Amino acid sequence: MEQQNIEQIARQVMGRIFVELEASARHVHLTQAQAKLLFGHDLTPDRPLSQPGQFLAKERVTVKGPKGAFYNVAVLGPARKEAQVEISLTDGRQLGLQPPVRPSGSVAGSPGAVLIGPCGRVELAEGVIAAQRHVHMTPGDAARMGVKDKQVVKLQVFTHRPLIFEDVLVRVSDQFATFAHLDFDEANACGYETGDLGRILP
Amino acid sequence: MEQQNIEQIARQVMGRIFVELEASARHVHLTQAQAKLLFGHDLTPDRPLSQPGQFLAKERVTVKGPKGAFYNVAVLGPARKEAQVEISLTDGRQLGLQPPVRPSGSVAGSPGAVLIGPCGRVELAEGVIAAQRHVHMTPGDAARMGVKDKQVVKLQVFTHRPLIFEDVLVRVSDQFATFAHLDFDEANACGYETGDLGRILP
């Protein structure tokens, strides 16, 4: 059997048991209007992300809170209907903000921040959250692993500092690729390295 | 029954089931000679810590790595036989160091750092680690919970972002008070708040 076929089969077997982990660094989602205000134009893709259609933009932004700022923060595209700043609780401490732990898109009542780009600034009244740890899944993988959209599961991670995350949100869509997303507090707490795997516990 | 008695009984019952969690911020241990070099005198206690005899010193120090520095870092006393700098992996990234995850006191081959105080500087050839998560236990609590010194256990934490830490080192001594120690990556990954409890899993 050719090497490439073996690789493919190995990947498929692994994908039936394990979920690949990814660590999300702090980043910002913007509306199209906000991107124009900050950069003078739409977001331009730099490189694709693991989720189909999502990209890291060439544009970078400053995120300012009452106690500090982060410069050169990643902006993810495409533009959304609502701005969202995803940071870790450690980041929150440095900015002087207390982001709630929320699923992506759930920003009501969260703290705001000031975004500064080369062409302008945007004052967000809300939108700063710590993303609840979550697993993006294809419908096929979800069926194979016996989980449903919005289910909360335990995720055991086989990392340098192994642990079992509880309160992990499953999100199922045919627009997704199957990856578990941790923030950097979580990634460091489990000693995550690129390529590490996890397993959804029954 | 008096309120105080009820409190005492409640504490004793809790102590048979749960372990109180504490988050350790980045800190430095010094030798007596290093304290004299940095501050011109011995360490002076500011306030006691949860472990009997241990204290937060009034003296503070700068910790400098190849890529950055932390100012005003806590120094814990009393002086030890060997210096040790305990930071999180997040801190390591900011300093430009990759601290190994180690039990306290196990610094061989770890990276060094420069310590700067008001009276001088100390160049450590090694000593920078990320402390392996651990539970300090009295012999009585260890016996009640069925664990031994140097045993590695799972610790379920009942926090805002609940999880189960694996690879938790138990340390038993009659010099200890029973507390589980997490670093700030771990504390933030589990949404720790003061007073939160954990349970050693069988």
Short mmCIF file of C-alpha atoms in Angstrom, two decimals:
data_model
loop_
_atom_site.label_atom_id
_atom_site.label_comp_id
_atom_site.label_asym_id
_atom_site.label_seq_id
_atom_site.Cartn_x
_atom_site.Cartn_y
_atom_site.Cartn_z
CA MET A 1 0.00 0.00 0.00
CA GLU A 2 1.30 3.43 -0.82
CA GLN A 3 2.55 5.68 1.95
CA GLN A 4 -0.10 8.28 1.13
CA ASN A 5 -2.93 5.75 1.49
CA ILE A 6 -1.62 4.60 4.85
CA GLU A 7 -1.50 8.21 6.00
CA GLN A 8 -5.10 8.74 4.89
CA ILE A 9 -6.32 5.61 6.65
CA ALA A 10 -4.40 6.50 9.81
CA ARG A 11 -5.99 9.96 9.78
CA GLN A 12 -9.46 8.50 9.39
CA VAL A 13 -8.98 6.04 12.24
CA MET A 14 -7.57 8.79 14.47
CA GLY A 15 -10.51 11.06 13.58
CA ARG A 16 -12.95 8.45 14.83
CA ILE A 17 -11.37 8.42 18.29
CA PHE A 18 -9.57 11.70 18.80
CA VAL A 19 -10.11 15.40 18.21
CA GLU A 20 -7.17 17.60 17.33
CA LEU A 21 -6.61 20.51 19.71
CA GLU A 22 -5.89 24.10 18.72
CA ALA A 23 -4.97 27.03 20.94
CA SER A 24 -6.61 30.34 20.05
CA ALA A 25 -4.50 33.39 20.78
CA ARG A 26 -6.29 36.64 21.60
CA HIS A 27 -8.10 37.95 18.53
CA VAL A 28 -10.77 40.28 17.27
CA HIS A 29 -13.80 39.89 14.98
CA LEU A 30 -15.07 43.05 13.29
CA THR A 31 -18.04 44.21 11.26
CA GLN A 32 -17.32 45.36 7.72
CA ALA A 33 -18.05 48.97 8.73
CA GLN A 34 -15.60 48.75 11.64
CA ALA A 35 -12.90 47.28 9.39
CA LYS A 36 -13.34 50.24 7.00
CA LEU A 37 -13.13 52.68 9.91
CA LEU A 38 -9.99 51.10 11.34
CA PHE A 39 -8.10 50.21 8.14
CA GLY A 40 -9.77 52.21 5.36
CA HIS A 41 -10.77 49.01 3.53
CA ASP A 42 -12.16 45.49 3.94
CA LEU A 43 -10.16 42.79 5.69
CA THR A 44 -7.60 41.09 3.48
CA PRO A 45 -6.84 37.38 4.01
CA ASP A 46 -3.31 36.53 5.11
CA ARG A 47 -3.76 32.78 5.62
CA PRO A 48 -6.68 30.37 6.05
CA LEU A 49 -7.60 28.98 9.47
CA SER A 50 -8.67 25.42 10.27
CA GLN A 51 -12.37 26.34 10.05
CA PRO A 52 -13.45 26.47 6.37
CA GLY A 53 -13.76 30.03 5.03
CA GLN A 54 -12.23 31.62 8.13
CA PHE A 55 -8.95 33.50 7.75
CA LEU A 56 -6.32 35.43 9.62
CA ALA A 57 -6.35 38.97 8.22
CA LYS A 58 -3.26 40.92 7.25
CA GLU A 59 -4.65 43.81 9.31
CA ARG A 60 -3.77 44.08 13.00
CA VAL A 61 -5.34 46.17 15.70
CA THR A 62 -4.61 47.65 19.13
CA VAL A 63 -6.99 46.59 21.92
CA LYS A 64 -7.07 49.07 24.81
CA GLY A 65 -8.65 48.56 28.23
CA PRO A 66 -8.70 50.72 31.36
CA LYS A 67 -5.36 49.35 32.64
CA GLY A 68 -3.36 48.38 29.57
CA ALA A 69 -3.30 47.60 25.87
CA PHE A 70 -2.28 44.84 23.49
CA TYR A 71 -0.72 45.89 20.20
CA ASN A 72 -0.66 44.00 16.94
CA VAL A 73 -3.65 41.81 17.86
CA ALA A 74 -4.87 39.32 15.23
CA VAL A 75 -8.07 40.10 13.34
CA LEU A 76 -10.03 37.13 12.00
CA GLY A 77 -12.22 37.29 8.93
CA PRO A 78 -14.62 37.32 7.27
CA ALA A 79 -16.42 40.31 8.84
CA ARG A 80 -19.28 39.50 11.22
CA LYS A 81 -22.54 41.16 12.18
CA GLU A 82 -21.14 42.11 15.55
CA ALA A 83 -17.66 42.83 16.88
CA GLN A 84 -16.13 40.42 19.37
CA VAL A 85 -12.82 40.49 21.23
CA GLU A 86 -11.70 37.08 22.50
CA ILE A 87 -9.07 37.17 25.22
CA SER A 88 -7.94 34.94 28.07
CA LEU A 89 -8.63 35.75 31.72
CA THR A 90 -4.88 36.45 32.04
CA ASP A 91 -5.20 39.00 29.22
CA GLY A 92 -8.23 40.50 30.99
CA ARG A 93 -6.16 41.17 34.08
CA GLN A 94 -3.57 43.03 32.00
CA LEU A 95 -6.24 45.14 30.26
CA GLY A 96 -8.12 45.79 33.50
CA LEU A 97 -11.23 43.98 32.25
CA GLN A 98 -13.12 40.97 33.56
CA PRO A 99 -14.35 39.13 30.48
CA PRO A 100 -17.18 36.65 31.12
CA VAL A 101 -16.67 33.09 29.88
CA ARG A 102 -19.14 32.84 27.00
CA PRO A 103 -19.83 30.93 23.80
CA SER A 104 -18.77 32.88 20.73
CA GLY A 105 -21.45 35.39 19.69
CA SER A 106 -22.84 35.79 23.21
CA VAL A 107 -21.58 39.25 24.11
CA ALA A 108 -24.60 40.93 25.79
CA GLY A 109 -23.50 42.74 28.93
CA SER A 110 -19.80 41.93 28.46
CA PRO A 111 -17.23 44.72 28.93
CA GLY A 112 -16.18 46.95 26.05
CA ALA A 113 -12.76 48.07 24.83
CA VAL A 114 -11.22 50.57 22.45
CA LEU A 115 -9.91 49.27 19.12
CA ILE A 116 -7.30 51.37 17.32
CA GLY A 117 -6.21 50.91 13.71
CA PRO A 118 -4.07 52.95 11.34
CA CYS A 119 -7.14 54.88 10.07
CA GLY A 120 -9.31 55.30 13.12
CA ARG A 121 -10.67 54.01 16.38
CA VAL A 122 -13.79 52.13 17.44
CA GLU A 123 -15.19 52.26 20.98
CA LEU A 124 -16.95 49.00 21.70
CA ALA A 125 -19.62 49.28 24.40
CA GLU A 126 -19.47 45.50 24.82
CA GLY A 127 -17.95 42.47 23.11
CA VAL A 128 -14.97 41.38 25.22
CA ILE A 129 -15.32 37.72 26.27
CA ALA A 130 -13.23 34.71 27.19
CA ALA A 131 -14.43 32.07 24.73
CA GLN A 132 -15.94 29.03 26.41
CA ARG A 133 -13.82 26.05 25.43
CA HIS A 134 -15.52 24.28 22.58
CA VAL A 135 -15.27 21.60 19.93
CA HIS A 136 -16.19 22.41 16.33
CA MET A 137 -17.52 19.25 14.70
CA THR A 138 -18.75 18.09 11.35
CA PRO A 139 -22.14 16.31 11.50
CA GLY A 140 -20.37 13.08 10.54
CA ASP A 141 -17.84 13.26 13.37
CA ALA A 142 -20.55 14.27 15.84
CA ALA A 143 -22.63 11.23 14.87
CA ARG A 144 -19.61 8.93 15.12
CA MET A 145 -18.72 10.28 18.57
CA GLY A 146 -22.33 10.29 19.74
CA VAL A 147 -22.65 13.99 20.53
CA LYS A 148 -25.04 16.74 19.45
CA ASP A 149 -24.90 20.46 18.77
CA LYS A 150 -24.80 22.51 22.01
CA GLN A 151 -24.07 19.44 24.12
CA VAL A 152 -21.67 20.08 26.99
CA VAL A 153 -19.06 17.35 27.31
CA LYS A 154 -15.81 16.43 29.04
CA LEU A 155 -12.67 16.53 26.94
CA GLN A 156 -9.63 14.55 28.05
CA VAL A 157 -6.45 15.98 26.58
CA PHE A 158 -3.31 13.92 26.00
CA THR A 159 -0.82 16.66 26.56
CA HIS A 160 2.32 17.36 28.56
CA ARG A 161 0.24 18.34 31.62
CA PRO A 162 -2.76 16.07 31.06
CA LEU A 163 -6.20 17.01 32.35
CA ILE A 164 -9.89 16.59 31.68
CA PHE A 165 -11.74 19.75 30.75
CA GLU A 166 -15.36 19.80 31.87
CA ASP A 167 -17.89 22.29 30.50
CA VAL A 168 -16.76 21.92 26.89
CA LEU A 169 -19.35 23.10 24.37
CA VAL A 170 -19.92 21.02 21.24
CA ARG A 171 -20.88 22.94 18.11
CA VAL A 172 -21.93 20.95 15.06
CA SER A 173 -22.18 22.35 11.55
CA ASP A 174 -21.43 21.23 8.03
CA GLN A 175 -19.50 24.52 7.82
CA PHE A 176 -17.03 23.29 10.45
CA ALA A 177 -13.92 21.17 10.51
CA THR A 178 -13.49 19.06 13.65
CA PHE A 179 -11.12 20.79 16.09
CA ALA A 180 -11.23 21.54 19.82
CA HIS A 181 -10.44 25.16 20.68
CA LEU A 182 -8.73 26.22 23.90
CA ASP A 183 -7.61 29.68 24.94
CA PHE A 184 -4.02 30.25 26.02
CA ASP A 185 -4.71 29.89 29.75
CA GLU A 186 -6.17 26.48 29.02
CA ALA A 187 -3.46 25.60 26.50
CA ASN A 188 -0.72 26.43 29.01
CA ALA A 189 -2.52 24.75 31.91
CA CYS A 190 -2.44 21.49 29.94
CA GLY A 191 0.98 22.03 28.35
CA TYR A 192 -0.48 21.99 24.83
CA GLU A 193 1.80 21.57 21.84
CA THR A 194 0.81 21.74 18.18
CA GLY A 195 -0.77 18.50 17.04
CA ASP A 196 -1.88 17.34 20.48
CA LEU A 197 -5.08 15.32 20.64
CA GLY A 198 -8.07 15.03 22.92
CA ARG A 199 -10.93 12.60 23.39
CA ILE A 200 -14.55 13.35 24.21
CA LEU A 201 -15.45 11.29 27.28
CA PRO A 202 -18.72 9.36 27.36
CA MET B 1 -24.71 25.24 69.69
CA GLU B 2 -22.66 28.37 69.29
CA GLN B 3 -22.04 29.76 65.83
CA GLN B 4 -18.28 29.32 66.29
CA ASN B 5 -18.63 25.62 67.09
CA ILE B 6 -20.79 25.04 64.03
CA GLU B 7 -18.16 26.77 61.89
CA GLN B 8 -15.45 24.57 63.37
CA ILE B 9 -17.41 21.38 62.75
CA ALA B 10 -18.29 22.47 59.21
CA ARG B 11 -14.60 23.11 58.52
CA GLN B 12 -13.63 19.69 59.83
CA VAL B 13 -16.24 17.92 57.74
CA MET B 14 -15.24 19.90 54.64
CA GLY B 15 -11.59 19.10 55.31
CA ARG B 16 -12.33 15.38 55.19
CA ILE B 17 -13.78 15.63 51.69
CA PHE B 18 -12.34 18.71 50.01
CA VAL B 19 -9.02 20.46 49.63
CA GLU B 20 -8.94 24.25 49.45
CA LEU B 21 -7.31 25.63 46.31
CA GLU B 22 -4.79 28.44 46.15
CA ALA B 23 -3.34 30.18 43.09
CA SER B 24 0.37 30.96 43.25
CA ALA B 25 1.40 34.10 41.42
CA ARG B 26 4.90 34.26 40.00
CA HIS B 27 7.47 34.39 42.80
CA VAL B 28 11.10 33.95 43.72
CA HIS B 29 12.92 31.99 46.42
CA LEU B 30 16.41 33.19 47.34
CA THR B 31 19.40 32.07 49.36
CA GLN B 32 20.37 34.23 52.32
CA ALA B 33 23.50 35.37 50.45
CA GLN B 34 21.45 36.38 47.40
CA ALA B 35 18.98 38.33 49.57
CA LYS B 36 21.93 40.24 51.09
CA LEU B 37 23.30 40.97 47.63
CA LEU B 38 19.96 42.17 46.26
CA PHE B 39 18.57 44.04 49.27
CA GLY B 40 21.54 44.62 51.61
CA HIS B 41 19.91 42.57 54.37
CA ASP B 42 17.90 39.43 55.15
CA LEU B 43 14.33 39.02 53.95
CA THR B 44 11.76 40.73 56.18
CA PRO B 45 8.32 39.12 56.59
CA ASP B 46 5.37 41.10 55.28
CA ARG B 47 2.60 38.56 55.90
CA PRO B 48 2.41 34.80 56.57
CA LEU B 49 1.38 32.36 53.82
CA SER B 50 -0.89 29.34 54.21
CA GLN B 51 2.09 27.00 54.67
CA PRO B 52 3.36 27.24 58.28
CA GLY B 53 6.54 29.34 58.61
CA GLN B 54 6.44 30.57 55.02
CA PHE B 55 6.02 34.27 54.40
CA LEU B 56 5.67 36.89 51.71
CA ALA B 57 8.68 39.21 52.07
CA LYS B 58 8.50 42.99 52.01
CA GLU B 59 11.31 42.92 49.46
CA ARG B 60 10.47 42.73 45.76
CA VAL B 61 12.67 41.89 42.81
CA THR B 62 12.92 42.33 39.05
CA VAL B 63 13.13 39.11 37.02
CA LYS B 64 14.71 39.60 33.61
CA GLY B 65 14.76 37.15 30.72
CA PRO B 66 16.06 37.44 27.15
CA LYS B 67 12.80 38.95 25.84
CA GLY B 68 11.26 40.84 28.75
CA ALA B 69 11.13 41.47 32.47
CA PHE B 70 8.69 41.40 35.35
CA TYR B 71 9.05 44.11 37.97
CA ASN B 72 7.99 44.03 41.59
CA VAL B 73 7.92 40.22 41.74
CA ALA B 74 7.07 38.62 45.10
CA VAL B 75 9.88 37.06 47.13
CA LEU B 76 8.91 34.25 49.51
CA GLY B 77 10.79 33.48 52.69
CA PRO B 78 12.48 32.06 54.59
CA ALA B 79 15.69 31.87 52.53
CA ARG B 80 16.44 28.51 50.89
CA LYS B 81 19.57 26.58 49.98
CA GLU B 82 19.00 27.28 46.30
CA ALA B 83 17.28 30.05 44.35
CA GLN B 84 14.11 29.22 42.43
CA VAL B 85 11.92 31.35 40.18
CA GLU B 86 8.38 30.00 39.77
CA ILE B 87 6.50 31.37 36.79
CA SER B 88 3.65 30.24 34.54
CA LEU B 89 4.20 29.12 30.94
CA THR B 90 2.45 32.37 29.92
CA ASP B 91 5.05 34.30 31.93
CA GLY B 92 7.79 32.26 30.27
CA ARG B 93 6.64 33.40 26.84
CA GLN B 94 6.84 37.05 27.95
CA LEU B 95 10.34 36.59 29.40
CA GLY B 96 11.53 34.57 26.40
CA LEU B 97 12.15 31.47 28.52
CA GLN B 98 10.72 27.96 28.38
CA PRO B 99 10.47 26.83 31.99
CA PRO B 100 10.13 23.07 32.46
CA VAL B 101 7.19 21.84 34.56
CA ARG B 102 8.88 20.55 37.71
CA PRO B 103 8.25 19.85 41.37
CA SER B 104 9.58 22.62 43.59
CA GLY B 105 13.30 22.19 44.27
CA SER B 106 13.97 20.33 41.02
CA VAL B 107 15.81 22.97 39.03
CA ALA B 108 18.70 21.08 37.40
CA GLY B 109 19.02 22.06 33.75
CA SER B 110 16.24 24.65 33.90
CA PRO B 111 16.82 28.08 32.32
CA GLY B 112 18.35 30.94 34.28
CA ALA B 113 17.35 34.59 34.66
CA VAL B 114 18.71 37.83 36.01
CA LEU B 115 17.38 39.07 39.35
CA ILE B 116 17.72 42.77 40.12
CA GLY B 117 17.19 44.38 43.51
CA PRO B 118 17.88 47.84 44.91
CA CYS B 119 21.41 46.87 46.01
CA GLY B 120 22.61 44.53 43.30
CA ARG B 121 21.96 41.85 40.76
CA VAL B 122 22.20 38.06 40.68
CA GLU B 123 22.64 36.05 37.51
CA LEU B 124 21.04 32.67 37.96
CA ALA B 125 22.47 29.97 35.69
CA GLU B 126 19.34 27.89 36.33
CA GLY B 127 16.29 27.89 38.57
CA VAL B 128 13.35 29.04 36.45
CA ILE B 129 10.54 26.47 36.52
CA ALA B 130 6.77 26.19 36.19
CA ALA B 131 5.77 24.47 39.41
CA GLN B 132 4.05 21.14 38.87
CA ARG B 133 0.56 21.43 40.34
CA HIS B 134 0.58 19.91 43.79
CA VAL B 135 -1.28 19.36 47.01
CA HIS B 136 0.40 20.08 50.33
CA MET B 137 -1.05 17.74 52.95
CA THR B 138 -0.76 17.07 56.62
CA PRO B 139 -0.14 13.38 57.45
CA GLY B 140 -3.63 13.26 59.01
CA ASP B 141 -5.39 14.57 55.90
CA ALA B 142 -3.31 12.31 53.66
CA ALA B 143 -4.30 9.26 55.73
CA ARG B 144 -7.98 10.29 55.71
CA MET B 145 -7.92 10.78 51.93
CA GLY B 146 -5.91 7.62 51.33
CA VAL B 147 -2.93 9.18 49.58
CA LYS B 148 0.82 9.11 50.18
CA ASP B 149 3.76 11.47 49.78
CA LYS B 150 4.87 11.78 46.12
CA GLN B 151 1.71 10.06 44.85
CA VAL B 152 0.37 11.53 41.63
CA VAL B 153 -3.42 11.99 41.71
CA LYS B 154 -6.33 13.56 39.87
CA LEU B 155 -7.83 16.66 41.40
CA GLN B 156 -11.37 17.66 40.45
CA VAL B 157 -11.94 21.36 41.02
CA PHE B 158 -15.38 22.84 41.70
CA THR B 159 -14.80 26.16 40.05
CA HIS B 160 -16.42 28.46 37.52
CA ARG B 161 -14.82 26.52 34.63
CA PRO B 162 -14.72 23.07 36.21
CA LEU B 163 -12.11 20.53 35.21
CA ILE B 164 -10.11 17.58 36.47
CA PHE B 165 -6.38 18.11 36.75
CA GLU B 166 -4.34 14.99 36.17
CA ASP B 167 -0.66 14.75 37.16
CA VAL B 168 -1.13 16.44 40.51
CA LEU B 169 1.71 15.75 42.94
CA VAL B 170 0.87 15.01 46.57
CA ARG B 171 3.38 16.18 49.15
CA VAL B 172 2.89 15.11 52.75
CA SER B 173 4.64 16.64 55.75
CA ASP B 174 3.81 17.61 59.29
CA GLN B 175 5.27 21.00 58.31
CA PHE B 176 2.44 21.54 55.79
CA ALA B 177 -1.11 22.81 55.88
CA THR B 178 -3.46 21.10 53.42
CA PHE B 179 -3.87 23.24 50.31
CA ALA B 180 -3.74 22.55 46.56
CA HIS B 181 -1.50 24.92 44.63
CA LEU B 182 -2.15 25.96 41.04
CA ASP B 183 -0.25 28.46 38.94
CA PHE B 184 -2.11 31.30 37.24
CA ASP B 185 -2.51 29.51 33.89
CA GLU B 186 -4.21 26.69 35.75
CA ALA B 187 -6.18 29.03 38.00
CA ASN B 188 -7.51 30.96 35.00
CA ALA B 189 -8.17 27.82 32.96
CA CYS B 190 -10.49 26.62 35.73
CA GLY B 191 -11.92 30.05 36.61
CA TYR B 192 -10.57 29.85 40.16
CA GLU B 193 -11.83 32.23 42.80
CA THR B 194 -10.60 32.58 46.39
CA GLY B 195 -12.05 29.87 48.59
CA ASP B 196 -12.78 27.40 45.79
CA LEU B 197 -12.46 23.72 46.65
CA GLY B 198 -11.20 20.59 44.97
CA ARG B 199 -11.47 16.85 45.59
CA ILE B 200 -8.83 14.20 45.11
CA LEU B 201 -10.33 11.50 42.91
CA PRO B 202 -9.90 7.85 43.84
#
